[in-house]
Amino acid sequence: MGYVIGVGAASFLLAVIFFWISELLASKVRSLFISLLFLVIIILIGIVADIVGTSATAASESPFHARAAKKLPGAREGVYLVRHADRVANICNDVIGDIAGTVSGALGIALVMQILLYWKGANQVLLNMLVTAVIAALTVGGKAAGKSFALRRANEVIFLVGRVMAALETLTGIKFFPRQRKKQ
C-alpha cells in the first residue's frame, strides 16, 4: 500500500513540475520553434520511458549476473531493474508515460494559442484537431516502434540504463537502489 501511495504522490509532484515548466515556457517563450522543440522533447521522454519499462519486463536476469561478476558498471543496476520489472514498468510506462502524454496535450493547446497569435485567420477548432492528431500520432507511433525495439533488444536497453544510473550515482553520490547486504 505504501508503494501505491508513493507512486501516486510522485505522479502528482511530477505532473505539477512538468505542467509548471510547460506553462512557464508557454507564457514566457514567444518562439514557436522553442515551444515545438519542448513539445517534441516531452513526447520523446514518454517514448523512451515506455521503451525502458517494456525492456525491463522482457529482459533476462542471467546476462546481468555475468556482467556483475566482471564488476561492469551498470550490471548491478540491471539486475535490480529486471528483478523489479513490475515497478520499473509501472513508473516508466504509467507514471512518466502518462504524465508526458498529459503535458504534451497541454503544450499542444499552448502551441495552438501561439500559432493563433501569429496567424489571425486560422480556424481554431481545425488547428486544435490537427495539433492533437499530430501529437497522438507521434506518441502512439513512437511507442509502437519503441515497444518492438524494446522487445528485441531488452537486455541492451536495460544495461544502457544501468550504466547511465551507475554513472549518475558516481557523479552525484545519490544511491538509486539499496545495496544488498552480504549474507553471514
PDB file of N, CA, C and O in Angstrom, residues 180-184:
ATOM      1  N   GLN A 180      22.752  -4.516  -1.478  1.00  0.00           N
ATOM      2  CA  GLN A 180      22.393  -5.821  -0.917  1.00  0.00           C
ATOM      3  C   GLN A 180      23.353  -6.113   0.242  1.00  0.00           C
ATOM      4  O   GLN A 180      24.559  -5.902   0.137  1.00  0.00           O
ATOM      5  N   ARG A 181      22.794  -6.578   1.334  1.00  0.00           N
ATOM      6  CA  ARG A 181      23.630  -6.953   2.476  1.00  0.00           C
ATOM      7  C   ARG A 181      24.246  -8.309   2.210  1.00  0.00           C
ATOM      8  O   ARG A 181      23.586  -9.221   1.696  1.00  0.00           O
ATOM      9  N   LYS A 182      25.494  -8.457   2.601  1.00  0.00           N
ATOM     10  CA  LYS A 182      26.158  -9.740   2.426  1.00  0.00           C
ATOM     11  C   LYS A 182      25.660 -10.704   3.483  1.00  0.00           C
ATOM     12  O   LYS A 182      25.500 -10.359   4.644  1.00  0.00           O
ATOM     13  N   LYS A 183      25.452 -11.962   3.047  1.00  0.00           N
ATOM     14  CA  LYS A 183      24.994 -12.991   3.985  1.00  0.00           C
ATOM     15  C   LYS A 183      26.144 -13.413   4.871  1.00  0.00           C
ATOM     16  O   LYS A 183      27.276 -13.523   4.423  1.00  0.00           O
ATOM     17  N   GLN A 184      25.841 -13.644   6.123  1.00  0.00           N
ATOM     18  CA  GLN A 184      26.893 -14.009   7.074  1.00  0.00           C
ATOM     19  C   GLN A 184      26.852 -15.476   7.403  1.00  0.00           C
ATOM     20  O   GLN A 184      25.912 -16.135   7.384  1.00  0.00           O
TER      21      GLN A 184
END
